[in-house]
Amino acid sequence: MDSGRANIINEAIRAIGIRHRALAGLLLAPLNLHPGQEVILLELGAEGPRSQHQLANASGCEPPTITNSVRKLEAAGLVARQPSPTDGRVTIVELTDAGHDLLPRLRQAWQALAEQTVAGLTSTPLDSLTHTLVDLAASLNEGGSVEVAPSELRRSPESSG
């Protein structure tokens, strides 16, 4: 690949990431959430109670980041933490009733994020884009880069809502 094409690819992906996160922030703000917190709540909604380590793997975040996010979600009354019944070193996180009640609105915001992200596309079929993005995420994962949780790669609007 020549340097010009590399620059175009890298700049486009960087811009997409920045703008996608900004849009996520706008859509999550009415729910009193910050980008990144939705992944934790959606993971707990889909998979049930999880250890903080499992949440870190699912979100692609470092454990200290998850600990901080879980503390904030706990302070907001959306999750509860408790020691694992089988391993006192492990903390289990689960949704509270308020967290469960928020999930439908969160899933709507998550779907709106995807819809607004692709709303301006005119020349790329959605199925083709979806496959390309999944391939790209898998390619980055295989290259030893940032890990993408398998649950995120297989999650679809139908399984989230």
Short mmCIF file of N, CA and C in Angstrom, two decimals:
data_model
loop_
_atom_site.label_atom_id
_atom_site.label_comp_id
_atom_site.label_asym_id
_atom_site.label_seq_id
_atom_site.Cartn_x
_atom_site.Cartn_y
_atom_site.Cartn_z
N MET A 1 0.85 -1.17 0.00
CA MET A 1 0.00 0.00 0.00
C MET A 1 0.90 1.24 0.00
N ASP A 2 0.53 2.22 -0.80
CA ASP A 2 1.34 3.44 -0.84
C ASP A 2 0.95 4.36 0.33
N SER A 3 1.81 5.32 0.63
CA SER A 3 1.60 6.18 1.79
C SER A 3 0.36 7.07 1.63
N GLY A 4 0.04 7.44 0.42
CA GLY A 4 -1.16 8.26 0.21
C GLY A 4 -2.43 7.52 0.60
N ARG A 5 -2.52 6.27 0.14
CA ARG A 5 -3.70 5.46 0.49
C ARG A 5 -3.72 5.18 1.99
N ALA A 6 -2.56 4.90 2.58
CA ALA A 6 -2.49 4.67 4.03
C ALA A 6 -2.99 5.89 4.79
N ASN A 7 -2.60 7.07 4.35
CA ASN A 7 -3.03 8.29 5.01
C ASN A 7 -4.54 8.46 4.90
N ILE A 8 -5.11 8.19 3.73
CA ILE A 8 -6.56 8.31 3.54
C ILE A 8 -7.31 7.35 4.47
N ILE A 9 -6.86 6.10 4.51
CA ILE A 9 -7.51 5.10 5.36
C ILE A 9 -7.42 5.50 6.82
N ASN A 10 -6.23 5.83 7.28
CA ASN A 10 -6.05 6.16 8.69
C ASN A 10 -6.81 7.41 9.10
N GLU A 11 -6.80 8.43 8.27
CA GLU A 11 -7.53 9.66 8.59
C GLU A 11 -9.04 9.43 8.58
N ALA A 12 -9.52 8.64 7.65
CA ALA A 12 -10.96 8.37 7.59
C ALA A 12 -11.41 7.61 8.84
N ILE A 13 -10.65 6.60 9.24
CA ILE A 13 -11.02 5.83 10.42
C ILE A 13 -10.93 6.69 11.68
N ARG A 14 -9.92 7.54 11.76
CA ARG A 14 -9.78 8.44 12.92
C ARG A 14 -10.98 9.39 12.98
N ALA A 15 -11.36 9.97 11.85
CA ALA A 15 -12.49 10.90 11.81
C ALA A 15 -13.79 10.19 12.17
N ILE A 16 -13.97 8.99 11.66
CA ILE A 16 -15.17 8.22 11.99
C ILE A 16 -15.24 7.99 13.49
N GLY A 17 -14.14 7.58 14.10
CA GLY A 17 -14.12 7.32 15.54
C GLY A 17 -14.46 8.56 16.35
N ILE A 18 -13.86 9.68 15.99
CA ILE A 18 -14.11 10.93 16.72
C ILE A 18 -15.57 11.35 16.59
N ARG A 19 -16.08 11.34 15.37
CA ARG A 19 -17.46 11.79 15.14
C ARG A 19 -18.49 10.82 15.72
N HIS A 20 -18.20 9.53 15.63
CA HIS A 20 -19.11 8.53 16.17
C HIS A 20 -19.21 8.68 17.69
N ARG A 21 -18.08 8.87 18.35
CA ARG A 21 -18.07 9.04 19.81
C ARG A 21 -18.81 10.33 20.20
N ALA A 22 -18.62 11.39 19.44
CA ALA A 22 -19.32 12.65 19.73
C ALA A 22 -20.84 12.47 19.58
N LEU A 23 -21.26 11.79 18.53
CA LEU A 23 -22.68 11.54 18.33
C LEU A 23 -23.22 10.65 19.44
N ALA A 24 -22.46 9.64 19.82
CA ALA A 24 -22.86 8.78 20.94
C ALA A 24 -23.07 9.62 22.20
N GLY A 25 -22.15 10.54 22.45
CA GLY A 25 -22.28 11.40 23.62
C GLY A 25 -23.57 12.20 23.60
N LEU A 26 -23.93 12.73 22.44
CA LEU A 26 -25.17 13.49 22.32
C LEU A 26 -26.41 12.62 22.57
N LEU A 27 -26.38 11.40 22.06
CA LEU A 27 -27.53 10.51 22.20
C LEU A 27 -27.63 9.90 23.60
N LEU A 28 -26.50 9.76 24.28
CA LEU A 28 -26.49 9.17 25.62
C LEU A 28 -26.75 10.20 26.71
N ALA A 29 -26.46 11.46 26.43
CA ALA A 29 -26.61 12.51 27.44
C ALA A 29 -28.02 12.56 28.06
N PRO A 30 -29.09 12.45 27.27
CA PRO A 30 -30.43 12.47 27.89
C PRO A 30 -30.67 11.30 28.85
N LEU A 31 -29.85 10.25 28.73
CA LEU A 31 -29.96 9.10 29.62
C LEU A 31 -29.00 9.23 30.81
N ASN A 32 -28.31 10.36 30.89
CA ASN A 32 -27.30 10.61 31.92
C ASN A 32 -26.16 9.59 31.86
N LEU A 33 -25.78 9.22 30.64
CA LEU A 33 -24.68 8.29 30.41
C LEU A 33 -23.61 8.97 29.59
N HIS A 34 -22.39 8.46 29.73
CA HIS A 34 -21.25 8.93 28.93
C HIS A 34 -20.82 7.80 28.00
N PRO A 35 -20.24 8.14 26.84
CA PRO A 35 -19.77 7.08 25.94
C PRO A 35 -18.87 6.08 26.67
N GLY A 36 -19.14 4.83 26.41
CA GLY A 36 -18.43 3.73 27.07
C GLY A 36 -19.29 3.06 28.12
N GLN A 37 -20.08 3.84 28.82
CA GLN A 37 -20.95 3.25 29.85
C GLN A 37 -22.05 2.40 29.23
N GLU A 38 -22.48 2.78 28.02
CA GLU A 38 -23.55 2.02 27.37
C GLU A 38 -23.11 0.59 27.08
N VAL A 39 -21.84 0.41 26.76
CA VAL A 39 -21.35 -0.93 26.44
C VAL A 39 -21.46 -1.84 27.66
N ILE A 40 -21.15 -1.29 28.83
CA ILE A 40 -21.24 -2.07 30.07
C ILE A 40 -22.70 -2.46 30.33
N LEU A 41 -23.59 -1.49 30.22
CA LEU A 41 -25.01 -1.78 30.48
C LEU A 41 -25.59 -2.76 29.46
N LEU A 42 -25.24 -2.58 28.19
CA LEU A 42 -25.74 -3.50 27.16
C LEU A 42 -25.18 -4.90 27.36
N GLU A 43 -23.93 -5.00 27.76
CA GLU A 43 -23.33 -6.32 28.04
C GLU A 43 -24.04 -7.00 29.20
N LEU A 44 -24.30 -6.25 30.27
CA LEU A 44 -25.01 -6.82 31.42
C LEU A 44 -26.44 -7.20 31.04
N GLY A 45 -27.07 -6.40 30.20
CA GLY A 45 -28.42 -6.71 29.74
C GLY A 45 -28.47 -7.96 28.88
N ALA A 46 -27.44 -8.15 28.06
CA ALA A 46 -27.41 -9.30 27.15
C ALA A 46 -26.94 -10.58 27.83
N GLU A 47 -25.94 -10.45 28.72
CA GLU A 47 -25.28 -11.63 29.28
C GLU A 47 -25.57 -11.88 30.75
N GLY A 48 -26.20 -10.92 31.43
CA GLY A 48 -26.47 -11.07 32.87
C GLY A 48 -25.25 -10.65 33.68
N PRO A 49 -25.28 -10.93 34.98
CA PRO A 49 -24.17 -10.52 35.85
C PRO A 49 -22.82 -10.99 35.31
N ARG A 50 -21.84 -10.08 35.40
CA ARG A 50 -20.50 -10.35 34.86
C ARG A 50 -19.46 -9.89 35.86
N SER A 51 -18.31 -10.50 35.80
CA SER A 51 -17.19 -9.99 36.60
C SER A 51 -16.66 -8.73 35.93
N GLN A 52 -15.97 -7.91 36.70
CA GLN A 52 -15.39 -6.71 36.11
C GLN A 52 -14.37 -7.08 35.03
N HIS A 53 -13.68 -8.20 35.20
CA HIS A 53 -12.74 -8.67 34.18
C HIS A 53 -13.48 -9.00 32.88
N GLN A 54 -14.62 -9.67 32.98
CA GLN A 54 -15.41 -9.99 31.80
C GLN A 54 -15.92 -8.71 31.12
N LEU A 55 -16.30 -7.72 31.92
CA LEU A 55 -16.75 -6.45 31.36
C LEU A 55 -15.61 -5.73 30.65
N ALA A 56 -14.41 -5.82 31.22
CA ALA A 56 -13.24 -5.21 30.57
C ALA A 56 -12.99 -5.86 29.22
N ASN A 57 -13.05 -7.17 29.17
CA ASN A 57 -12.85 -7.89 27.90
C ASN A 57 -13.94 -7.53 26.89
N ALA A 58 -15.18 -7.48 27.34
CA ALA A 58 -16.29 -7.20 26.43
C ALA A 58 -16.25 -5.78 25.89
N SER A 59 -15.75 -4.85 26.69
CA SER A 59 -15.75 -3.45 26.27
C SER A 59 -14.45 -3.03 25.60
N GLY A 60 -13.42 -3.86 25.71
CA GLY A 60 -12.12 -3.50 25.15
C GLY A 60 -11.40 -2.45 25.97
N CYS A 61 -11.82 -2.29 27.23
CA CYS A 61 -11.20 -1.30 28.12
C CYS A 61 -10.28 -1.99 29.12
N GLU A 62 -9.39 -1.20 29.68
CA GLU A 62 -8.52 -1.69 30.74
C GLU A 62 -9.32 -1.83 32.04
N PRO A 63 -8.95 -2.79 32.90
CA PRO A 63 -9.68 -2.97 34.16
C PRO A 63 -9.83 -1.70 35.00
N PRO A 64 -8.81 -0.83 35.12
CA PRO A 64 -9.05 0.39 35.92
C PRO A 64 -10.14 1.29 35.34
N THR A 65 -10.25 1.32 34.01
CA THR A 65 -11.30 2.11 33.37
C THR A 65 -12.66 1.53 33.69
N ILE A 66 -12.76 0.20 33.65
CA ILE A 66 -14.03 -0.46 33.97
C ILE A 66 -14.39 -0.22 35.43
N THR A 67 -13.42 -0.32 36.31
CA THR A 67 -13.68 -0.08 37.73
C THR A 67 -14.26 1.32 37.94
N ASN A 68 -13.67 2.31 37.30
CA ASN A 68 -14.15 3.67 37.42
C ASN A 68 -15.55 3.82 36.83
N SER A 69 -15.78 3.25 35.65
CA SER A 69 -17.10 3.33 35.01
C SER A 69 -18.16 2.63 35.86
N VAL A 70 -17.82 1.47 36.39
CA VAL A 70 -18.78 0.72 37.21
C VAL A 70 -19.10 1.52 38.48
N ARG A 71 -18.11 2.15 39.08
CA ARG A 71 -18.37 2.98 40.26
C ARG A 71 -19.37 4.09 39.94
N LYS A 72 -19.18 4.74 38.79
CA LYS A 72 -20.09 5.82 38.39
C LYS A 72 -21.50 5.28 38.12
N LEU A 73 -21.58 4.13 37.46
CA LEU A 73 -22.88 3.52 37.20
C LEU A 73 -23.55 3.07 38.50
N GLU A 74 -22.75 2.61 39.45
CA GLU A 74 -23.28 2.22 40.75
C GLU A 74 -23.80 3.46 41.50
N ALA A 75 -23.05 4.54 41.46
CA ALA A 75 -23.48 5.78 42.11
C ALA A 75 -24.78 6.30 41.50
N ALA A 76 -24.97 6.03 40.21
CA ALA A 76 -26.21 6.44 39.53
C ALA A 76 -27.36 5.48 39.79
N GLY A 77 -27.08 4.38 40.48
CA GLY A 77 -28.12 3.41 40.80
C GLY A 77 -28.45 2.43 39.70
N LEU A 78 -27.58 2.35 38.68
CA LEU A 78 -27.87 1.48 37.53
C LEU A 78 -27.28 0.08 37.65
N VAL A 79 -26.22 -0.07 38.44
CA VAL A 79 -25.61 -1.38 38.66
C VAL A 79 -25.32 -1.55 40.14
N ALA A 80 -25.14 -2.79 40.53
CA ALA A 80 -24.72 -3.13 41.89
C ALA A 80 -23.52 -4.05 41.78
N ARG A 81 -22.60 -3.90 42.73
CA ARG A 81 -21.41 -4.76 42.78
C ARG A 81 -21.46 -5.59 44.05
N GLN A 82 -20.98 -6.83 43.92
CA GLN A 82 -20.85 -7.69 45.07
C GLN A 82 -19.71 -8.68 44.85
N PRO A 83 -19.13 -9.15 45.95
CA PRO A 83 -18.06 -10.14 45.78
C PRO A 83 -18.62 -11.44 45.20
N SER A 84 -17.79 -12.10 44.41
CA SER A 84 -18.18 -13.39 43.86
C SER A 84 -18.38 -14.38 45.00
N PRO A 85 -19.41 -15.21 44.92
CA PRO A 85 -19.61 -16.22 45.97
C PRO A 85 -18.54 -17.31 45.94
N THR A 86 -17.82 -17.44 44.82
CA THR A 86 -16.82 -18.50 44.70
C THR A 86 -15.39 -18.00 44.77
N ASP A 87 -15.17 -16.69 44.60
CA ASP A 87 -13.81 -16.14 44.62
C ASP A 87 -13.87 -14.71 45.15
N GLY A 88 -13.42 -14.54 46.37
CA GLY A 88 -13.49 -13.24 47.04
C GLY A 88 -12.69 -12.15 46.36
N ARG A 89 -11.78 -12.52 45.46
CA ARG A 89 -10.99 -11.51 44.76
C ARG A 89 -11.75 -10.91 43.58
N VAL A 90 -12.86 -11.53 43.21
CA VAL A 90 -13.61 -11.14 42.02
C VAL A 90 -14.85 -10.36 42.42
N THR A 91 -15.10 -9.29 41.70
CA THR A 91 -16.31 -8.49 41.91
C THR A 91 -17.27 -8.77 40.77
N ILE A 92 -18.51 -9.07 41.14
CA ILE A 92 -19.57 -9.33 40.17
C ILE A 92 -20.44 -8.07 40.06
N VAL A 93 -20.75 -7.70 38.83
CA VAL A 93 -21.56 -6.52 38.56
C VAL A 93 -22.87 -6.99 37.93
N GLU A 94 -23.98 -6.42 38.40
CA GLU A 94 -25.27 -6.75 37.82
C GLU A 94 -26.13 -5.50 37.73
N LEU A 95 -27.08 -5.53 36.81
CA LEU A 95 -28.00 -4.42 36.67
C LEU A 95 -28.94 -4.35 37.87
N THR A 96 -29.26 -3.15 38.29
CA THR A 96 -30.31 -2.95 39.28
C THR A 96 -31.64 -2.86 38.53
N ASP A 97 -32.72 -2.71 39.27
CA ASP A 97 -34.01 -2.52 38.61
C ASP A 97 -33.98 -1.27 37.74
N ALA A 98 -33.34 -0.20 38.23
CA ALA A 98 -33.24 1.03 37.44
C ALA A 98 -32.43 0.79 36.17
N GLY A 99 -31.39 -0.03 36.26
CA GLY A 99 -30.59 -0.37 35.08
C GLY A 99 -31.40 -1.15 34.06
N HIS A 100 -32.18 -2.11 34.55
CA HIS A 100 -33.06 -2.87 33.65
C HIS A 100 -34.10 -1.95 33.00
N ASP A 101 -34.63 -1.02 33.80
CA ASP A 101 -35.64 -0.10 33.27
C ASP A 101 -35.07 0.82 32.20
N LEU A 102 -33.78 1.13 32.29
CA LEU A 102 -33.13 2.03 31.32
C LEU A 102 -32.83 1.33 29.99
N LEU A 103 -32.69 0.01 30.01
CA LEU A 103 -32.26 -0.72 28.81
C LEU A 103 -33.07 -0.44 27.55
N PRO A 104 -34.40 -0.40 27.59
CA PRO A 104 -35.12 -0.13 26.34
C PRO A 104 -34.76 1.22 25.73
N ARG A 105 -34.64 2.25 26.55
CA ARG A 105 -34.25 3.57 26.04
C ARG A 105 -32.81 3.56 25.55
N LEU A 106 -31.95 2.83 26.24
CA LEU A 106 -30.56 2.73 25.82
C LEU A 106 -30.46 2.00 24.49
N ARG A 107 -31.20 0.95 24.32
CA ARG A 107 -31.19 0.22 23.05
C ARG A 107 -31.71 1.09 21.91
N GLN A 108 -32.70 1.93 22.20
CA GLN A 108 -33.20 2.86 21.19
C GLN A 108 -32.11 3.87 20.80
N ALA A 109 -31.39 4.38 21.79
CA ALA A 109 -30.30 5.32 21.51
C ALA A 109 -29.19 4.64 20.72
N TRP A 110 -28.88 3.40 21.05
CA TRP A 110 -27.84 2.62 20.36
C TRP A 110 -28.23 2.41 18.91
N GLN A 111 -29.52 2.11 18.67
CA GLN A 111 -30.00 1.94 17.29
C GLN A 111 -29.98 3.27 16.56
N ALA A 112 -30.40 4.34 17.22
CA ALA A 112 -30.38 5.66 16.60
C ALA A 112 -28.96 6.06 16.23
N LEU A 113 -27.99 5.70 17.06
CA LEU A 113 -26.59 5.99 16.76
C LEU A 113 -26.18 5.32 15.45
N ALA A 114 -26.52 4.05 15.30
CA ALA A 114 -26.18 3.34 14.06
C ALA A 114 -26.91 3.95 12.87
N GLU A 115 -28.19 4.25 13.05
CA GLU A 115 -28.96 4.81 11.93
C GLU A 115 -28.43 6.18 11.51
N GLN A 116 -28.11 7.04 12.48
CA GLN A 116 -27.59 8.36 12.15
C GLN A 116 -26.18 8.27 11.56
N THR A 117 -25.43 7.27 11.98
CA THR A 117 -24.07 7.09 11.46
C THR A 117 -24.08 6.80 9.97
N VAL A 118 -25.05 6.02 9.51
CA VAL A 118 -25.08 5.62 8.10
C VAL A 118 -26.12 6.38 7.28
N ALA A 119 -26.80 7.34 7.90
CA ALA A 119 -27.90 8.04 7.22
C ALA A 119 -27.47 8.71 5.91
N GLY A 120 -26.26 9.20 5.83
CA GLY A 120 -25.83 9.92 4.63
C GLY A 120 -25.24 9.05 3.54
N LEU A 121 -25.15 7.75 3.76
CA LEU A 121 -24.57 6.88 2.74
C LEU A 121 -25.49 6.78 1.53
N THR A 122 -24.90 6.89 0.37
CA THR A 122 -25.70 6.79 -0.85
C THR A 122 -25.19 5.71 -1.80
N SER A 123 -23.91 5.35 -1.67
CA SER A 123 -23.34 4.44 -2.67
C SER A 123 -22.93 3.08 -2.09
N THR A 124 -23.08 2.88 -0.79
CA THR A 124 -22.67 1.62 -0.19
C THR A 124 -23.87 0.91 0.40
N PRO A 125 -24.20 -0.28 -0.10
CA PRO A 125 -25.30 -1.03 0.50
C PRO A 125 -24.99 -1.35 1.96
N LEU A 126 -25.99 -1.28 2.81
CA LEU A 126 -25.81 -1.49 4.25
C LEU A 126 -25.24 -2.86 4.57
N ASP A 127 -25.69 -3.90 3.87
CA ASP A 127 -25.14 -5.24 4.11
C ASP A 127 -23.65 -5.28 3.80
N SER A 128 -23.25 -4.65 2.72
CA SER A 128 -21.84 -4.62 2.34
C SER A 128 -21.02 -3.86 3.40
N LEU A 129 -21.53 -2.72 3.84
CA LEU A 129 -20.85 -1.95 4.87
C LEU A 129 -20.71 -2.75 6.15
N THR A 130 -21.77 -3.41 6.56
CA THR A 130 -21.76 -4.20 7.79
C THR A 130 -20.68 -5.27 7.72
N HIS A 131 -20.64 -6.00 6.61
CA HIS A 131 -19.62 -7.06 6.45
C HIS A 131 -18.21 -6.47 6.43
N THR A 132 -18.05 -5.35 5.77
CA THR A 132 -16.73 -4.71 5.71
C THR A 132 -16.27 -4.27 7.09
N LEU A 133 -17.16 -3.67 7.87
CA LEU A 133 -16.79 -3.22 9.21
C LEU A 133 -16.46 -4.39 10.14
N VAL A 134 -17.24 -5.46 10.04
CA VAL A 134 -16.94 -6.65 10.85
C VAL A 134 -15.59 -7.24 10.44
N ASP A 135 -15.33 -7.29 9.13
CA ASP A 135 -14.03 -7.78 8.65
C ASP A 135 -12.90 -6.89 9.14
N LEU A 136 -13.10 -5.58 9.10
CA LEU A 136 -12.07 -4.65 9.55
C LEU A 136 -11.79 -4.84 11.04
N ALA A 137 -12.85 -4.94 11.85
CA ALA A 137 -12.66 -5.16 13.29
C ALA A 137 -11.92 -6.48 13.54
N ALA A 138 -12.29 -7.52 12.81
CA ALA A 138 -11.61 -8.81 12.97
C ALA A 138 -10.15 -8.72 12.54
N SER A 139 -9.89 -7.98 11.47
CA SER A 139 -8.52 -7.82 10.99
C SER A 139 -7.66 -7.12 12.03
N LEU A 140 -8.19 -6.09 12.65
CA LEU A 140 -7.44 -5.40 13.71
C LEU A 140 -7.21 -6.32 14.90
N ASN A 141 -8.21 -7.12 15.22
CA ASN A 141 -8.08 -8.05 16.34
C ASN A 141 -7.02 -9.11 16.06
N GLU A 142 -7.02 -9.66 14.84
CA GLU A 142 -6.05 -10.68 14.47
C GLU A 142 -4.63 -10.13 14.41
N GLY A 143 -4.50 -8.85 14.13
CA GLY A 143 -3.19 -8.24 14.03
C GLY A 143 -2.55 -7.94 15.37
N GLY A 144 -3.22 -8.34 16.47
CA GLY A 144 -2.66 -8.11 17.79
C GLY A 144 -2.91 -6.70 18.29
N SER A 145 -3.80 -5.98 17.64
CA SER A 145 -4.09 -4.61 18.06
C SER A 145 -5.16 -4.63 19.14
N VAL A 146 -5.91 -3.57 19.20
CA VAL A 146 -6.98 -3.44 20.18
C VAL A 146 -7.94 -4.59 20.01
N GLU A 147 -8.30 -5.21 21.13
CA GLU A 147 -9.23 -6.33 21.05
C GLU A 147 -10.65 -5.85 20.89
N VAL A 148 -11.40 -6.53 20.05
CA VAL A 148 -12.82 -6.28 19.89
C VAL A 148 -13.53 -7.49 20.45
N ALA A 149 -14.44 -7.25 21.38
CA ALA A 149 -15.14 -8.36 22.01
C ALA A 149 -15.96 -9.13 20.99
N PRO A 150 -15.88 -10.46 21.02
CA PRO A 150 -16.69 -11.26 20.09
C PRO A 150 -18.17 -10.93 20.20
N SER A 151 -18.65 -10.60 21.41
CA SER A 151 -20.07 -10.27 21.55
C SER A 151 -20.42 -9.02 20.77
N GLU A 152 -19.49 -8.08 20.64
CA GLU A 152 -19.75 -6.87 19.86
C GLU A 152 -19.77 -7.17 18.37
N LEU A 153 -18.96 -8.11 17.92
CA LEU A 153 -18.93 -8.45 16.50
C LEU A 153 -20.20 -9.17 16.07
N ARG A 154 -20.78 -9.93 16.97
CA ARG A 154 -21.98 -10.69 16.58
C ARG A 154 -23.26 -9.98 16.97
N ARG A 155 -23.17 -8.91 17.78
CA ARG A 155 -24.37 -8.20 18.22
C ARG A 155 -25.03 -7.53 17.04
N SER A 156 -26.32 -7.70 16.95
CA SER A 156 -27.10 -7.05 15.90
C SER A 156 -28.25 -6.30 16.55
N PRO A 157 -28.91 -5.41 15.83
CA PRO A 157 -30.05 -4.71 16.42
C PRO A 157 -31.10 -5.68 16.98
N GLU A 158 -31.28 -6.82 16.33
CA GLU A 158 -32.27 -7.78 16.79
C GLU A 158 -31.88 -8.37 18.13
N SER A 159 -30.57 -8.63 18.35
CA SER A 159 -30.15 -9.24 19.61
C SER A 159 -30.02 -8.21 20.70
N SER A 160 -29.96 -6.92 20.34
CA SER A 160 -29.85 -5.87 21.36
C SER A 160 -31.21 -5.32 21.74
N GLY A 161 -32.20 -5.57 20.98
CA GLY A 161 -33.50 -4.97 21.24
C GLY A 161 -34.51 -6.02 21.29
#
